[in-house]
PDB file of C-alpha atoms in Angstrom:
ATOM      1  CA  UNK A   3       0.000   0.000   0.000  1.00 49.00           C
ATOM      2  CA  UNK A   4       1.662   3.464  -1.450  1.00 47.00           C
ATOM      3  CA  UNK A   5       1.864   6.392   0.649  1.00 47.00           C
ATOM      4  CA  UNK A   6      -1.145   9.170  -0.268  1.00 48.00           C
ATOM      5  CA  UNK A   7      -1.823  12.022   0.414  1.00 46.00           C
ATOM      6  CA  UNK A   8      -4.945  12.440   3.158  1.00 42.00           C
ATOM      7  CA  UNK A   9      -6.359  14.942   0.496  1.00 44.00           C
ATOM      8  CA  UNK A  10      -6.299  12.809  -2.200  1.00 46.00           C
ATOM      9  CA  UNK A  11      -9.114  11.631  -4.229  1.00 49.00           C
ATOM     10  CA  UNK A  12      -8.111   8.022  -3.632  1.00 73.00           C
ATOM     11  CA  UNK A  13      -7.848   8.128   0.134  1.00 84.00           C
ATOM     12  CA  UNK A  14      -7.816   5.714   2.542  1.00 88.00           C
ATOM     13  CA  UNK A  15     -11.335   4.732   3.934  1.00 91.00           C
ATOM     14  CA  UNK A  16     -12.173   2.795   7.058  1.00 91.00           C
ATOM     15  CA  UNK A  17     -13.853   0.083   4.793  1.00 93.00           C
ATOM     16  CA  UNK A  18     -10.593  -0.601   3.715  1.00 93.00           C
ATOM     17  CA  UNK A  19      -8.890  -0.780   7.283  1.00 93.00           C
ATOM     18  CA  UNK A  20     -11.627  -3.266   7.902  1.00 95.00           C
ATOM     19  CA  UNK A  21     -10.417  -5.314   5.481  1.00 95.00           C
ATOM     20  CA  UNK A  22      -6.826  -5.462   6.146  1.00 95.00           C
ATOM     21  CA  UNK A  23      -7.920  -6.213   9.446  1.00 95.00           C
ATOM     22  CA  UNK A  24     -10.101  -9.521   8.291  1.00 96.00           C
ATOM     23  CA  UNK A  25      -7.422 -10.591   6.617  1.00 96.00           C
ATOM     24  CA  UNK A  26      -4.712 -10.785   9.288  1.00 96.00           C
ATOM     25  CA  UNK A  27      -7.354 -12.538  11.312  1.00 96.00           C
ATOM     26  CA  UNK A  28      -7.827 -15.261   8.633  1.00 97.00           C
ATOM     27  CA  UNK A  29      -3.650 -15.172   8.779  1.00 97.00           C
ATOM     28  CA  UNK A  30      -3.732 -15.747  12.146  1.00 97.00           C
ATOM     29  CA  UNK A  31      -6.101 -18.352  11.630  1.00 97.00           C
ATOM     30  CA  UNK A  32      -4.353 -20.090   9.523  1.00 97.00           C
ATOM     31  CA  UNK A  33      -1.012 -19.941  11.447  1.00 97.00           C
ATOM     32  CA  UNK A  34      -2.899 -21.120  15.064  1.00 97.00           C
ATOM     33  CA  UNK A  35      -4.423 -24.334  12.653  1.00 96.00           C
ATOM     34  CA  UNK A  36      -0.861 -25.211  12.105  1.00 96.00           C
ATOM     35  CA  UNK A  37       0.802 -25.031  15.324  1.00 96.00           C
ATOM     36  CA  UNK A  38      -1.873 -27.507  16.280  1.00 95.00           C
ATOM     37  CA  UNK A  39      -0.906 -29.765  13.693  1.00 95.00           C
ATOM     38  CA  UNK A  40       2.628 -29.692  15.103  1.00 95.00           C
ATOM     39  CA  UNK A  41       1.264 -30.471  18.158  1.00 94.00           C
ATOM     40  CA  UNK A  42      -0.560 -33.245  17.177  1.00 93.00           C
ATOM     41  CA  UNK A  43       2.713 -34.550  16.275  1.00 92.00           C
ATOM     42  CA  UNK A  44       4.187 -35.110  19.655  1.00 89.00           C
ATOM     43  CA  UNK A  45       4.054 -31.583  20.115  1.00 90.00           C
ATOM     44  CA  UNK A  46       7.835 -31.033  17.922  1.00 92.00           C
ATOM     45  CA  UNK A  47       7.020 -27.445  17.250  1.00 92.00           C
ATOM     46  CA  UNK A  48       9.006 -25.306  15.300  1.00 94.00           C
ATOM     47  CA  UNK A  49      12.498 -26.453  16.957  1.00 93.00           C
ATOM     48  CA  UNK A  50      12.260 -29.774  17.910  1.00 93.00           C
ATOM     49  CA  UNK A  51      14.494 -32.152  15.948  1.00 93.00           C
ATOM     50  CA  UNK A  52      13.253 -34.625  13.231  1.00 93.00           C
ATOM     51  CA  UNK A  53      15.722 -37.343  13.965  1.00 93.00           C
ATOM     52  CA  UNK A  54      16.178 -39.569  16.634  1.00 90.00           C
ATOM     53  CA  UNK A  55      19.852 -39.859  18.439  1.00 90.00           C
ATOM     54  CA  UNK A  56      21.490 -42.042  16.079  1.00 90.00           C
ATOM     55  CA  UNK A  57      20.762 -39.793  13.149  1.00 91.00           C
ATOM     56  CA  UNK A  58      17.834 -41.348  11.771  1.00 93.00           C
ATOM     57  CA  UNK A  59      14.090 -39.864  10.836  1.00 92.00           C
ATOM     58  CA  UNK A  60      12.161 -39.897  13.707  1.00 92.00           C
ATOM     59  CA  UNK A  61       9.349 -42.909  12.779  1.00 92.00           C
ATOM     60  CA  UNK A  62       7.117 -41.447  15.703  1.00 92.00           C
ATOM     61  CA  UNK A  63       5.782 -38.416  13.235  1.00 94.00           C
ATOM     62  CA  UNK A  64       4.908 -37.505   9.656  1.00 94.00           C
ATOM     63  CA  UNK A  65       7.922 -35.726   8.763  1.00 94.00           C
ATOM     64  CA  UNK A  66       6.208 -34.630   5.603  1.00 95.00           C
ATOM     65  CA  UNK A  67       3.381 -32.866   7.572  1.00 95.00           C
ATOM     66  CA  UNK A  68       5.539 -31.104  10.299  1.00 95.00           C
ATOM     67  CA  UNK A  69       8.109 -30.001   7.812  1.00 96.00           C
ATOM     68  CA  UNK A  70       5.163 -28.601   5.374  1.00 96.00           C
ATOM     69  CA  UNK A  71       3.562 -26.942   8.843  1.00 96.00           C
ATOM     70  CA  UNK A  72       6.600 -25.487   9.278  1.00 97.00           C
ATOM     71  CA  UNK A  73       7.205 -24.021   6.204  1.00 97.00           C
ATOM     72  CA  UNK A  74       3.230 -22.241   5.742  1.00 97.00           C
ATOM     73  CA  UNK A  75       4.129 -21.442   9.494  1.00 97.00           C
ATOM     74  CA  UNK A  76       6.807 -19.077   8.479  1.00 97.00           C
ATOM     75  CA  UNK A  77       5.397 -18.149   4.844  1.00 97.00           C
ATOM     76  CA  UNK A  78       2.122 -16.798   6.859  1.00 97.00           C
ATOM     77  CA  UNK A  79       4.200 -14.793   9.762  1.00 97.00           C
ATOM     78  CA  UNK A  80       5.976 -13.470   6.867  1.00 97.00           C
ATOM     79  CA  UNK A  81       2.646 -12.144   5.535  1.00 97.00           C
ATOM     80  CA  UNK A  82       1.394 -11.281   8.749  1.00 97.00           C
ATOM     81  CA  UNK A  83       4.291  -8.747   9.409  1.00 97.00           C
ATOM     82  CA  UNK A  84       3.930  -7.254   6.408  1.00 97.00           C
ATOM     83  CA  UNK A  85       0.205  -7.210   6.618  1.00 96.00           C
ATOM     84  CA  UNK A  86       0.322  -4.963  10.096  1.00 96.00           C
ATOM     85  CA  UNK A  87       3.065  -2.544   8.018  1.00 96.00           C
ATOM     86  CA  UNK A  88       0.113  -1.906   5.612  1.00 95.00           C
ATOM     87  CA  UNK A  89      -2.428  -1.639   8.659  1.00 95.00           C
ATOM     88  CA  UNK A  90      -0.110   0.752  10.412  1.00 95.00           C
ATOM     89  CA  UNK A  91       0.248   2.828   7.200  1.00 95.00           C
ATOM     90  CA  UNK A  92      -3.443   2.984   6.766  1.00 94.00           C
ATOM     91  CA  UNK A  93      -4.700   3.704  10.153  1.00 94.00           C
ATOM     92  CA  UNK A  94      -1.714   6.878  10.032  1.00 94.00           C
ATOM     93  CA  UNK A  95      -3.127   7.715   6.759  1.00 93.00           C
ATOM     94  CA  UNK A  96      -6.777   7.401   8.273  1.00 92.00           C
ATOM     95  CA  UNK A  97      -6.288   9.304  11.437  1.00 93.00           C
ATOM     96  CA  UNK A  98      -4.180  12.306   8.907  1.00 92.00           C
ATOM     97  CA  UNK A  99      -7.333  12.493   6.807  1.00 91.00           C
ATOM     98  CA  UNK A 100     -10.431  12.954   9.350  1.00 91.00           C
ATOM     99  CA  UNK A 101      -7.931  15.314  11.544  1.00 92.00           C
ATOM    100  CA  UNK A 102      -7.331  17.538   8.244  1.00 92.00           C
ATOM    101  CA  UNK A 103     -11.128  17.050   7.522  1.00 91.00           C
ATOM    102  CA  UNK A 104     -12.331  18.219  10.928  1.00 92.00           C
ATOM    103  CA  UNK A 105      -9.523  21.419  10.907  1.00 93.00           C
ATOM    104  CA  UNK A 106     -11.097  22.423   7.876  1.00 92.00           C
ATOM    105  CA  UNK A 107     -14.506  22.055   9.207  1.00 91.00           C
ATOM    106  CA  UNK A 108     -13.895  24.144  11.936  1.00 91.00           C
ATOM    107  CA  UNK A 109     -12.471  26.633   9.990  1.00 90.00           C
ATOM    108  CA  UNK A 110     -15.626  26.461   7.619  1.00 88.00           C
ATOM    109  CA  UNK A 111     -17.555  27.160  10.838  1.00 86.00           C
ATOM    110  CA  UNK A 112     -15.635  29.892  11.814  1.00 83.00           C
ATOM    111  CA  UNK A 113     -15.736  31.281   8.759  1.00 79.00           C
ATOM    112  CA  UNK A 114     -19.652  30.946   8.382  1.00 77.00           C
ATOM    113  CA  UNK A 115     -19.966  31.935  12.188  1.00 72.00           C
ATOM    114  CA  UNK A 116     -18.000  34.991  11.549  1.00 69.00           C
ATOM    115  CA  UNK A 117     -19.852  35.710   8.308  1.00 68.00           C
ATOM    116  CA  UNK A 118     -23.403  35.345  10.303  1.00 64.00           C
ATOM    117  CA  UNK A 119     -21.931  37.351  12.804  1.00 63.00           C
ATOM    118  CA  UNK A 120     -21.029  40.137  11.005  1.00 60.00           C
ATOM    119  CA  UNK A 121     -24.116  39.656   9.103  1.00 58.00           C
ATOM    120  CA  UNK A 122     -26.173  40.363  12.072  1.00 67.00           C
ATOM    121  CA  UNK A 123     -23.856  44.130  12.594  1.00 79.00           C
ATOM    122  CA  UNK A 124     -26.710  47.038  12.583  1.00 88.00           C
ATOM    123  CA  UNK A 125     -25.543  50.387  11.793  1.00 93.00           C
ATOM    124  CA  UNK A 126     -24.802  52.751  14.148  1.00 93.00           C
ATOM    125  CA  UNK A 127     -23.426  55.807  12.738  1.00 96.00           C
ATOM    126  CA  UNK A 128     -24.007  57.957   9.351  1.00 96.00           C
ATOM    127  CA  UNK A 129     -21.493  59.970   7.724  1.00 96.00           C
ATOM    128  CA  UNK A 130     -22.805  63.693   7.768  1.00 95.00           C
ATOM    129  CA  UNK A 131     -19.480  65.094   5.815  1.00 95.00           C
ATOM    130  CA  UNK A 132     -16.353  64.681   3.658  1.00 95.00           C
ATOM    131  CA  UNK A 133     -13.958  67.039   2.753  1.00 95.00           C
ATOM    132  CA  UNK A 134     -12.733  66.744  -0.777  1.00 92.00           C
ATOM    133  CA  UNK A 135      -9.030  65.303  -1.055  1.00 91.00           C
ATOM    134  CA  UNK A 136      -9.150  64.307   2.794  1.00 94.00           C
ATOM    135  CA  UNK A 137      -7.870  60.734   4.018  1.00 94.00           C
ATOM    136  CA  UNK A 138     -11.896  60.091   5.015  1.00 94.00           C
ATOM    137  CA  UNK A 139     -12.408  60.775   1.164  1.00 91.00           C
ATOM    138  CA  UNK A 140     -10.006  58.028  -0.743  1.00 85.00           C
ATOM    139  CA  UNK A 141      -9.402  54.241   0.144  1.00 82.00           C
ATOM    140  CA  UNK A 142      -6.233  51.516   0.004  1.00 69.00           C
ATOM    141  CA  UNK A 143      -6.596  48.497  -1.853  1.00 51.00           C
ATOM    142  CA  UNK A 144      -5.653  45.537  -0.464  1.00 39.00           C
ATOM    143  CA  UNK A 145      -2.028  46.143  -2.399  1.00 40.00           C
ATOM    144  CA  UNK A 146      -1.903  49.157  -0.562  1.00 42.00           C
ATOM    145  CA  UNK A 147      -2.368  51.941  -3.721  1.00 43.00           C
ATOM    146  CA  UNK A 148      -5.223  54.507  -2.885  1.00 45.00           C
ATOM    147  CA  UNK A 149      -7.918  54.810  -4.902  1.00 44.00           C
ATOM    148  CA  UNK A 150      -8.384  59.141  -4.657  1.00 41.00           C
ATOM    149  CA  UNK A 151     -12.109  58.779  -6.431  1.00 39.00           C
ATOM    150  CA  UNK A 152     -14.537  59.623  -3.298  1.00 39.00           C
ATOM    151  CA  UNK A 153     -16.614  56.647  -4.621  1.00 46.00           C
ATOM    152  CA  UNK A 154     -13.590  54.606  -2.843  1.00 75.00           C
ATOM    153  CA  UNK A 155     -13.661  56.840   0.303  1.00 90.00           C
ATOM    154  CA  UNK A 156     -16.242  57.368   2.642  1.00 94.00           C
ATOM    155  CA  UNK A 157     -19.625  59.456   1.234  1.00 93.00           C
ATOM    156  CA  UNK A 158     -21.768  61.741   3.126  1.00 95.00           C
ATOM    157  CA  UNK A 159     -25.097  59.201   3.855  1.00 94.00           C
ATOM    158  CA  UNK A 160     -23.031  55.907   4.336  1.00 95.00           C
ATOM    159  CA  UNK A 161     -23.594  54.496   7.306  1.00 95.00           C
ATOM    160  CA  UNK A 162     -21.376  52.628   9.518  1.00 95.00           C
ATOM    161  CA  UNK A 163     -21.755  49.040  10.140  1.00 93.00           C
ATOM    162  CA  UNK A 164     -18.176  48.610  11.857  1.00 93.00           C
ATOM    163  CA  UNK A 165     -15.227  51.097  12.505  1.00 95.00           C
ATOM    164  CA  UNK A 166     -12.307  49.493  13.537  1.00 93.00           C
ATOM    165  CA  UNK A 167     -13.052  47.731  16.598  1.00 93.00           C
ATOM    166  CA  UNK A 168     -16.194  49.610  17.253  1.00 94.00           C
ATOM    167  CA  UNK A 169     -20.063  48.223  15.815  1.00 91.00           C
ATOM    168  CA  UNK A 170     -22.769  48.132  17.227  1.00 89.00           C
ATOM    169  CA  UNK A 171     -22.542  46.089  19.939  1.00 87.00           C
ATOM    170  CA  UNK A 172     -20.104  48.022  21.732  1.00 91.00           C
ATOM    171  CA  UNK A 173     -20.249  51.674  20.402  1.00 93.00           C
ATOM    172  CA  UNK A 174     -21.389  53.898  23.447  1.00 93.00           C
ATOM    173  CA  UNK A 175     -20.494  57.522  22.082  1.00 94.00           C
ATOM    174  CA  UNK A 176     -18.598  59.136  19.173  1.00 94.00           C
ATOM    175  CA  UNK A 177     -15.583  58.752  21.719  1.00 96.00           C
ATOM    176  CA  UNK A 178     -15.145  55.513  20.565  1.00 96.00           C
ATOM    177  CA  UNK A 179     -14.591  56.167  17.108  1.00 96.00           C
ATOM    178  CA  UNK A 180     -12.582  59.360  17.547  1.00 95.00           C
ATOM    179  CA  UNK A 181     -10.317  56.688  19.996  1.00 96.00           C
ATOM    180  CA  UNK A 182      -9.921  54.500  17.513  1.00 96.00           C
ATOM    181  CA  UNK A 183      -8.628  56.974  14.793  1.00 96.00           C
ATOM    182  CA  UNK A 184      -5.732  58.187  17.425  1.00 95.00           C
ATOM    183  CA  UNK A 185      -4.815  55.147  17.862  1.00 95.00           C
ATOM    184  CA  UNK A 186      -4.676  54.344  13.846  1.00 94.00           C
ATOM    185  CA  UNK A 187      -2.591  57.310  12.947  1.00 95.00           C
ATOM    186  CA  UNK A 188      -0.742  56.462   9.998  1.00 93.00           C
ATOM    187  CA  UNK A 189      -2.042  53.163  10.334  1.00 92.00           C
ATOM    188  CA  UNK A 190      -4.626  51.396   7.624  1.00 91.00           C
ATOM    189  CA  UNK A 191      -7.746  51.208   9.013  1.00 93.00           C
ATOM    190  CA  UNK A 192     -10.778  49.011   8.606  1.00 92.00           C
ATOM    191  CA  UNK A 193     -13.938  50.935   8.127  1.00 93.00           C
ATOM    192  CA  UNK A 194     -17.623  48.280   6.863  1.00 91.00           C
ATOM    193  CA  UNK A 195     -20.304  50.662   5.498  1.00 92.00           C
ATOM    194  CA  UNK A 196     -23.595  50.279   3.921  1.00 91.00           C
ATOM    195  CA  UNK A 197     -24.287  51.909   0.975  1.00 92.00           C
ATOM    196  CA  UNK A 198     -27.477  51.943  -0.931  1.00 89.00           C
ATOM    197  CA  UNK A 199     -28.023  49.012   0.768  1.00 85.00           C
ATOM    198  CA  UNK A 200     -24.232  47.523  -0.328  1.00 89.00           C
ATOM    199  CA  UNK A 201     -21.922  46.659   2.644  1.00 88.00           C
ATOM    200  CA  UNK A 202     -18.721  48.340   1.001  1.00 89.00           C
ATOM    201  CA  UNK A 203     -15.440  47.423   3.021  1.00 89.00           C
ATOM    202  CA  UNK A 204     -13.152  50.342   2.929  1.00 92.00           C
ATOM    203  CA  UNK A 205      -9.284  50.895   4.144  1.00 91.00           C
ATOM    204  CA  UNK A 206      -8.692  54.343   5.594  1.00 93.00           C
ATOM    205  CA  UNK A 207      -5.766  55.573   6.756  1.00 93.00           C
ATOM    206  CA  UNK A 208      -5.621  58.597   9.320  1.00 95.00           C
ATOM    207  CA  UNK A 209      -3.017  61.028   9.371  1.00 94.00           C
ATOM    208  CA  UNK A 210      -2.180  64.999   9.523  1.00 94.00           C
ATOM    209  CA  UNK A 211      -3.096  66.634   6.324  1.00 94.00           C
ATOM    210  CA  UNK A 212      -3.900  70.579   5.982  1.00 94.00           C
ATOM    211  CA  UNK A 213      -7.135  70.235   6.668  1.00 93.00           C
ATOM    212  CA  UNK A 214      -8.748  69.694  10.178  1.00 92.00           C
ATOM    213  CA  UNK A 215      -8.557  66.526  11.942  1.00 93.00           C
ATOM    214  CA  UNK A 216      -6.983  63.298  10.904  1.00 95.00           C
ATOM    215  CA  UNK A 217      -9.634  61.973   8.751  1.00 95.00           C
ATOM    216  CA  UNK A 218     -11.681  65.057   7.420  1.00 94.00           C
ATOM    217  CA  UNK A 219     -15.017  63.606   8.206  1.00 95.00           C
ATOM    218  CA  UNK A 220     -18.167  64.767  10.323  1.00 96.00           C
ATOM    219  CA  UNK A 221     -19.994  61.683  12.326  1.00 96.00           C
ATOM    220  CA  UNK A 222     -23.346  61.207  13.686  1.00 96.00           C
ATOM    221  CA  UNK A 223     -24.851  58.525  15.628  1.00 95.00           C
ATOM    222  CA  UNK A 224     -27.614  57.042  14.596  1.00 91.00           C
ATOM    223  CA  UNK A 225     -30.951  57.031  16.655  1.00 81.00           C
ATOM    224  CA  UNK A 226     -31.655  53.828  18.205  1.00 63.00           C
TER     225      UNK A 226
END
């Protein structure tokens, strides 16, 4: 059995553990039913000698039958230690496969719980001004170039779903956001609005510029 890869298409299934596993019981099987021939014969095992003390064939067993007993003996523990190689290899490539299945399942779920989440944000504030050519008024992509059309800025009317760490959830006062835009100085900044009904995700960055403020945008809560 050849090495795969847990993501493969032709991956190890328990079906085929199982039958690995019913084979090295008929092995086993097969190696008990011959011991007990061997001890049916005076009970020589796989050791005892064949000849008597003078040198000749021992006339008390079939030599025939112990010597062939002997022989599947070793033939089948032969197979049977090369049979639990291939049942180690699949269990390891068993147990890699359902532990890389359930770590992407939970990510899946954290994704979709995250998505839900965020999903469920209300607004909670609505942009009441931008001032042309201010950092409120252009975005960065996600290469970091700026976009310097105020359709990639904030717009006077969009209203805030999440501003940095603040939503809905935990936004008390326009403290919080003017907090959180010290703190990003110079920094990008995440910024989720709704637009028309569009939730636009937008990357602003605050800094010093001539005009007033370090984003050149009026705030207003929304009434709750």
């Amino acid at each position: 059995m050849s090495q795969q890869d847990p993501g493969s298409s032709e991956r190890v299934t328990m079906s085929d553990v199982q039958l690995l596993l019913k084979k090295k019981d008929e092995i086993e099987a097969q190696i008990k039913a011959y011991y007990e021939v061997l001890e049916d014969q005076k009970g020589v095992g796989m050791n005892e000698p064949l000849v008597d003390v003078e040198g000749y064939p021992r006339d008390d067993v079939d030599i025939y039958q112990v010597r062939t007993a002997r022989h599947n003996i070793i033939c089948l523990q032969n197979d049977h230690k090369a049979l639990m190689l291939q049942v180690e290899e699949a269990l390891h490539q068993l147990h890699a496969w359902e532990k890389e299945k359930r770590e992407k399942d939970e990510v899946e779920a954290q994704v979709e719980a995250r998505s839900q989440s965020q999903a469920s944000l209300r607004p909670f504030a609505r942009v009441n001004t931008v001032t042309p050519a201010s950092p409120a008024s252009f975005s960065a992509n996600e290469c970091g170039f700026f976009f310097f059309s105020a359709a990639k800025g904030l717009q006077v009317d969009d209203e805030i779903v999440e501003f940095g760490s603040v939503n809905t959830h935990n936004f008390q006062s326009l403290q919080n956001i003017a907090t959180v835009v010290q703190h990003s100085e110079g920094k990008p900044l995440s910024v989720t609005v709704l637009r028309g009904g569009v939730r636009l995700h937008l990357g602003l960055t605050p800094k010093r510029w001539t005009g007033k403020g370090l984003l050149g945008c009026n705030i207003l809560p929304l009434q709750r």
